[in-house]
Coordinates of C-alpha atoms in Angstrom, one line a residue:
M1 CA -5.9 -17.1 -14.0
G2 CA -3.7 -16.0 -16.8
I3 CA 0.0 -17.1 -16.9
K4 CA 0.7 -19.5 -14.1
G5 CA 2.8 -18.0 -11.3
L6 CA 3.8 -14.9 -13.3
A7 CA 1.8 -12.4 -11.2
R8 CA 3.2 -14.0 -8.1
F9 CA 6.8 -13.6 -9.5
I10 CA 6.2 -10.0 -10.3
N11 CA 4.8 -9.3 -6.9
E12 CA 7.6 -11.1 -5.0
N13 CA 10.1 -8.9 -7.0
A14 CA 8.0 -5.7 -6.7
D15 CA 11.0 -3.5 -6.2
D16 CA 12.3 -4.4 -9.7
F17 CA 8.9 -4.5 -11.6
L18 CA 6.4 -2.3 -9.8
L19 CA 7.6 1.2 -9.7
P20 CA 5.2 4.0 -8.2
E21 CA 3.9 6.5 -10.9
V22 CA 1.6 9.4 -10.8
L23 CA -1.7 8.5 -12.5
D24 CA -2.3 11.8 -14.4
C25 CA -3.4 10.3 -17.7
G26 CA -7.1 11.2 -17.0
V27 CA -8.5 7.7 -17.9
L28 CA -8.0 4.1 -16.9
V29 CA -9.1 1.0 -18.8
L30 CA -10.5 -1.5 -16.4
D31 CA -10.9 -5.4 -16.7
G32 CA -14.5 -5.4 -15.7
Y33 CA -15.0 -8.9 -14.3
N34 CA -11.6 -8.7 -12.6
I35 CA -12.5 -5.6 -10.8
L36 CA -16.0 -6.9 -10.0
H37 CA -14.5 -10.1 -8.3
D38 CA -12.0 -8.1 -6.4
L39 CA -14.4 -5.5 -5.2
Y40 CA -16.9 -8.0 -3.9
Y41 CA -14.3 -10.2 -2.2
T42 CA -12.6 -7.1 -0.5
S43 CA -16.0 -5.4 0.4
A44 CA -16.7 -7.9 3.2
A45 CA -20.0 -8.5 1.4
E46 CA -21.6 -11.8 2.4
T47 CA -21.4 -14.7 -0.1
A48 CA -24.0 -16.8 1.6
Y49 CA -27.8 -16.3 1.5
G50 CA -27.8 -15.1 -2.0
G51 CA -25.3 -12.2 -1.5
D52 CA -25.1 -8.9 0.1
Y53 CA -25.7 -6.6 -2.8
D54 CA -26.0 -3.2 -0.8
V55 CA -22.5 -3.6 0.6
F56 CA -21.3 -4.5 -2.8
A57 CA -23.0 -1.7 -4.6
D58 CA -21.5 0.7 -2.0
A59 CA -18.0 -0.7 -2.7
V60 CA -18.4 -0.1 -6.4
E61 CA -19.5 3.5 -5.8
Q62 CA -16.7 4.3 -3.4
F63 CA -14.1 2.8 -5.9
C64 CA -15.3 4.9 -8.7
K65 CA -15.6 7.9 -6.5
K66 CA -11.9 7.6 -5.5
L67 CA -10.9 7.5 -9.2
R68 CA -13.0 10.5 -10.1
D69 CA -11.9 12.6 -7.1
N70 CA -8.5 12.2 -8.4
G71 CA -9.0 13.1 -11.9
I72 CA -9.6 9.7 -13.5
E73 CA -12.4 8.7 -15.6
P74 CA -12.8 4.8 -15.6
Y75 CA -13.8 2.7 -18.5
F76 CA -15.1 -0.8 -17.7
I77 CA -14.7 -3.5 -20.4
F78 CA -16.4 -6.7 -19.6
D79 CA -15.9 -10.2 -21.3
G80 CA -18.9 -11.7 -23.2
S81 CA -19.4 -15.3 -24.2
S82 CA -16.6 -17.9 -24.3
D83 CA -14.2 -17.9 -27.3
L84 CA -15.3 -19.2 -30.6
L85 CA -12.7 -22.0 -30.7
D86 CA -13.5 -23.3 -27.2
A87 CA -9.7 -23.2 -26.6
K88 CA -10.5 -22.8 -22.8
F89 CA -13.0 -25.6 -22.5
N90 CA -11.0 -27.7 -20.1
T91 CA -10.2 -24.6 -18.0
Q92 CA -13.8 -23.6 -17.9
K93 CA -14.9 -27.1 -17.0
E94 CA -12.4 -27.1 -14.0
R95 CA -13.6 -23.7 -12.9
A96 CA -17.2 -24.9 -13.0
K97 CA -16.4 -27.8 -10.7
K98 CA -14.6 -25.5 -8.4
R99 CA -17.6 -23.1 -8.3
I100 CA -19.9 -26.1 -7.4
H101 CA -17.7 -27.0 -4.5
L102 CA -17.4 -23.4 -3.3
A103 CA -21.2 -23.0 -3.5
G104 CA -21.6 -26.0 -1.3
M105 CA -19.2 -24.4 1.2
S106 CA -21.1 -21.1 1.1
S107 CA -24.4 -22.9 1.7
H108 CA -23.0 -24.2 4.9
R109 CA -22.2 -20.8 6.1
K110 CA -18.5 -21.0 5.4
R111 CA -16.7 -18.1 3.7
A112 CA -16.0 -19.0 0.1
K113 CA -14.8 -17.0 -2.9
I114 CA -17.9 -17.3 -5.2
L115 CA -19.9 -14.5 -6.6
P116 CA -23.6 -14.4 -5.8
A117 CA -25.8 -14.8 -8.9
L118 CA -26.7 -11.1 -9.4
A119 CA -23.3 -9.5 -8.6
F120 CA -22.6 -8.7 -12.3
K121 CA -26.1 -7.1 -12.8
V122 CA -25.8 -5.1 -9.6
C123 CA -22.3 -3.9 -10.6
V124 CA -23.5 -2.8 -14.1
E125 CA -26.7 -1.1 -12.7
K126 CA -24.5 0.9 -10.1
L127 CA -22.0 2.0 -12.9
K128 CA -24.9 3.2 -15.1
E129 CA -26.4 5.1 -12.1
L130 CA -22.9 6.7 -11.7
N131 CA -22.7 7.5 -15.4
I132 CA -19.6 5.4 -15.7
K133 CA -18.8 4.2 -19.2
L134 CA -18.9 0.4 -19.8
C135 CA -19.2 -2.1 -22.5
V136 CA -19.6 -5.9 -22.9
C137 CA -17.7 -7.5 -25.7
D138 CA -19.1 -10.3 -27.9
H139 CA -16.4 -12.7 -26.7
E140 CA -13.4 -12.5 -24.4
A141 CA -12.3 -8.9 -23.9
D142 CA -8.4 -9.4 -23.6
D143 CA -7.5 -8.1 -27.1
Q144 CA -10.0 -5.1 -26.8
L145 CA -8.7 -4.2 -23.3
A146 CA -5.0 -4.2 -24.5
S147 CA -5.8 -2.4 -27.7
V148 CA -7.8 0.4 -26.0
A149 CA -5.1 0.9 -23.4
Y150 CA -2.5 1.0 -26.0
Q151 CA -4.3 3.6 -28.2
W152 CA -5.2 5.8 -25.3
N153 CA -1.8 5.4 -23.8
C154 CA -3.2 4.8 -20.4
P155 CA -2.6 2.0 -17.9
L156 CA -4.8 -1.1 -17.9
V157 CA -6.1 -2.3 -14.6
S158 CA -6.3 -6.1 -14.0
S159 CA -5.0 -8.8 -11.9
D160 CA -4.9 -11.2 -14.8
G161 CA -1.3 -12.3 -15.6
D162 CA -1.9 -12.5 -19.3
F163 CA -1.7 -8.7 -19.6
L164 CA 1.7 -8.8 -18.2
L165 CA 2.8 -10.1 -21.6
F166 CA 1.3 -7.3 -23.8
D167 CA 3.7 -4.4 -24.6
L168 CA 1.6 -1.6 -23.2
P169 CA 3.6 1.7 -23.1
A170 CA 1.6 2.9 -20.0
G171 CA 1.7 -0.4 -18.3
V172 CA -0.4 -2.6 -16.1
I173 CA -1.8 -1.9 -12.6
F174 CA -2.9 -4.7 -10.4
V175 CA -6.3 -4.2 -9.0
K176 CA -5.1 -4.5 -5.4
D177 CA -2.5 -1.7 -6.0
L178 CA -5.2 0.6 -7.4
M179 CA -7.4 0.0 -4.5
E180 CA -4.6 0.8 -2.0
A181 CA -3.2 3.7 -4.1
T182 CA -2.8 7.0 -2.1
T183 CA -3.6 10.5 -3.1
T184 CA -0.8 13.0 -3.8
T185 CA -0.5 16.5 -5.2
H186 CA 0.9 16.9 -8.8
N187 CA 0.9 20.2 -10.6
G188 CA -1.5 21.6 -8.1
S189 CA -4.2 18.8 -8.5
D190 CA -5.0 15.7 -6.4
V191 CA -3.8 12.6 -8.2
L192 CA -3.3 8.9 -7.4
K193 CA 0.1 7.3 -7.1
A194 CA 0.3 3.5 -7.6
P195 CA 2.8 0.8 -8.6
V196 CA 2.8 0.2 -12.3
Y197 CA 4.3 -2.9 -14.2
K198 CA 5.9 -2.4 -17.7
I199 CA 7.2 -5.1 -19.8
S200 CA 10.1 -2.7 -20.9
R201 CA 11.4 -2.8 -17.3
L202 CA 11.4 -6.6 -17.3
C203 CA 13.3 -6.6 -20.7
K204 CA 15.8 -4.2 -19.5
L205 CA 16.5 -6.1 -16.3
Y206 CA 17.0 -9.3 -18.1
K207 CA 18.6 -7.9 -21.2
I208 CA 15.9 -9.2 -23.4
K209 CA 16.3 -7.9 -26.9
D210 CA 12.6 -8.1 -28.2
S211 CA 9.7 -7.7 -25.8
S212 CA 7.6 -10.2 -27.9
L213 CA 10.0 -12.9 -26.6
V214 CA 8.3 -12.6 -23.2
S215 CA 5.2 -13.9 -24.6
L216 CA 6.8 -17.4 -24.6
L217 CA 6.1 -17.5 -20.9
S218 CA 2.6 -18.3 -21.9
V219 CA 3.4 -21.7 -23.4
I220 CA 6.3 -22.6 -21.0
C221 CA 4.4 -21.7 -17.8
G222 CA 1.0 -22.6 -19.3
N223 CA -2.2 -20.5 -19.5
D224 CA -5.9 -21.0 -19.8
C225 CA -5.5 -22.4 -23.4
F226 CA -2.1 -24.2 -23.3
A227 CA -1.2 -26.8 -20.6
E228 CA 2.1 -26.4 -19.0
A229 CA 2.7 -30.2 -19.3
I230 CA 3.0 -29.9 -23.2
L231 CA 6.5 -28.5 -23.0
S232 CA 7.5 -30.2 -19.8
P233 CA 10.5 -31.9 -21.4
F234 CA 12.0 -28.4 -22.3
R235 CA 11.2 -27.2 -18.7
R236 CA 13.1 -30.1 -17.3
S237 CA 16.1 -29.5 -19.5
L238 CA 16.2 -25.9 -18.2
Q239 CA 15.7 -26.5 -14.5
G240 CA 15.7 -30.1 -13.7
N241 CA 12.8 -32.0 -12.1
T242 CA 11.6 -29.3 -9.8
T243 CA 7.9 -28.7 -10.0
V244 CA 8.2 -24.9 -9.2
F245 CA 8.9 -23.0 -12.4
D246 CA 12.0 -20.7 -12.3
H247 CA 10.8 -17.6 -14.1
K248 CA 14.2 -15.9 -13.6
K249 CA 16.2 -18.7 -15.2
F250 CA 13.9 -18.8 -18.2
L251 CA 14.1 -15.1 -18.8
Q252 CA 17.9 -15.3 -18.6
W253 CA 17.7 -18.1 -21.2
L254 CA 15.6 -15.8 -23.5
A255 CA 18.3 -13.2 -23.4
K256 CA 20.3 -15.3 -25.7
Y257 CA 17.9 -14.8 -28.7
K258 CA 17.2 -11.9 -30.8
S259 CA 13.6 -12.9 -31.9
K260 CA 10.7 -15.0 -30.9
D261 CA 11.2 -17.4 -33.9
E262 CA 14.8 -17.9 -33.0
A263 CA 13.9 -18.7 -29.4
L264 CA 11.3 -21.2 -30.6
K265 CA 14.0 -22.9 -32.7
G266 CA 15.9 -23.2 -29.5
I267 CA 13.0 -24.8 -27.7
F268 CA 12.3 -27.3 -30.6
S269 CA 15.9 -28.3 -30.8
I270 CA 15.5 -29.6 -27.3
Q271 CA 12.0 -30.8 -27.7
P272 CA 10.6 -31.6 -31.1
C273 CA 6.8 -31.0 -31.4
S274 CA 4.2 -32.3 -33.8
E275 CA 2.6 -30.0 -36.4
K276 CA -0.6 -29.7 -34.2
I277 CA 1.4 -28.6 -31.2
L278 CA 3.3 -26.0 -33.4
Q279 CA 0.2 -24.6 -34.7
K280 CA -1.3 -24.3 -31.2
I281 CA 1.9 -22.6 -29.9
H282 CA 1.7 -20.0 -32.7
T283 CA -1.9 -19.4 -32.1
V284 CA -1.3 -18.8 -28.3
L285 CA 1.6 -16.5 -29.0
Q286 CA -0.3 -14.5 -31.6
S287 CA -3.0 -13.6 -28.9
Y288 CA -0.5 -11.4 -27.1
K289 CA 0.0 -9.1 -29.9
V290 CA -1.6 -5.7 -29.5
L291 CA -4.0 -5.2 -32.4
S292 CA -3.7 -1.4 -32.4
N293 CA -4.8 -1.1 -36.1
H294 CA -8.2 -2.6 -35.1
V295 CA -9.0 -0.7 -32.1
G296 CA -10.7 2.2 -34.0
D297 CA -13.0 -0.2 -35.6
F298 CA -13.7 -1.9 -32.3
L299 CA -14.6 1.4 -30.6
E300 CA -16.9 2.6 -33.3
S301 CA -18.5 -0.7 -34.3
S302 CA -21.6 -2.6 -32.9
K303 CA -19.2 -4.8 -30.9
V304 CA -18.9 -2.1 -28.2
S305 CA -21.5 0.3 -26.9
W306 CA -20.4 2.5 -24.2
C307 CA -23.4 2.4 -21.8
Q308 CA -24.2 5.1 -19.4
G309 CA -27.1 5.9 -17.1

């Protein structure tokens, strides 16, 4: 999911990137489907026999209670339908094949990471019962999640590596880290303390001059819309024939450039690309820009309806 290998790189270097912070912002924006998956798989709910919805519903309730007990009001934003351009078609096809395989494993009583059919409905009904605000976007929610977190200046909670490329002042919290967050006292109130990732720390560590440069990881590592093989000649020039991408070496390479356009020229000087590929690269990079000027319209329009019980 997201940028291939990036979340693992960040977690393996947690001392550099994931610094504990007190969560006293009052609200959190949560990647709905990401939370749903992680809560189901960590709740010990059964995946066979159609699912174990009572256990899952209790896990959702306990998760939300933990946040509210520590002064945090959660806002869940869920993806809607697939993107209009079908940019992720190949990714979706591969995931569908994997789900079929996992469903077969589950039917034979083997533990498999596959959501039962009604997991989303159960999650939504429990959130409504708890008067937790939620919305389902028309299409993919990445832009909206990032924009709302940016405007509200609060952390975004997700395990999706795509969000690690957005310049969000309050940062990103991995779902696992929020689940494991401990309660502490701050200014006389109970609050949570959890590791937070900020792109500004990454840029400072590797002396990267412009945070938008980091979005180039999406086309070098590959993401759901851009195959890593497309720029494999550049990757080989940077790190040889090793199949494991060296994030550190690429970030050090980025530090030579002042802007994203300048870095792209550096890539294209090593690997010339067709006009079609150039256009695809620019489209992918544009998707990591926070559309802060549009978030007000999003929150007030018919595209979002904050549902409550």
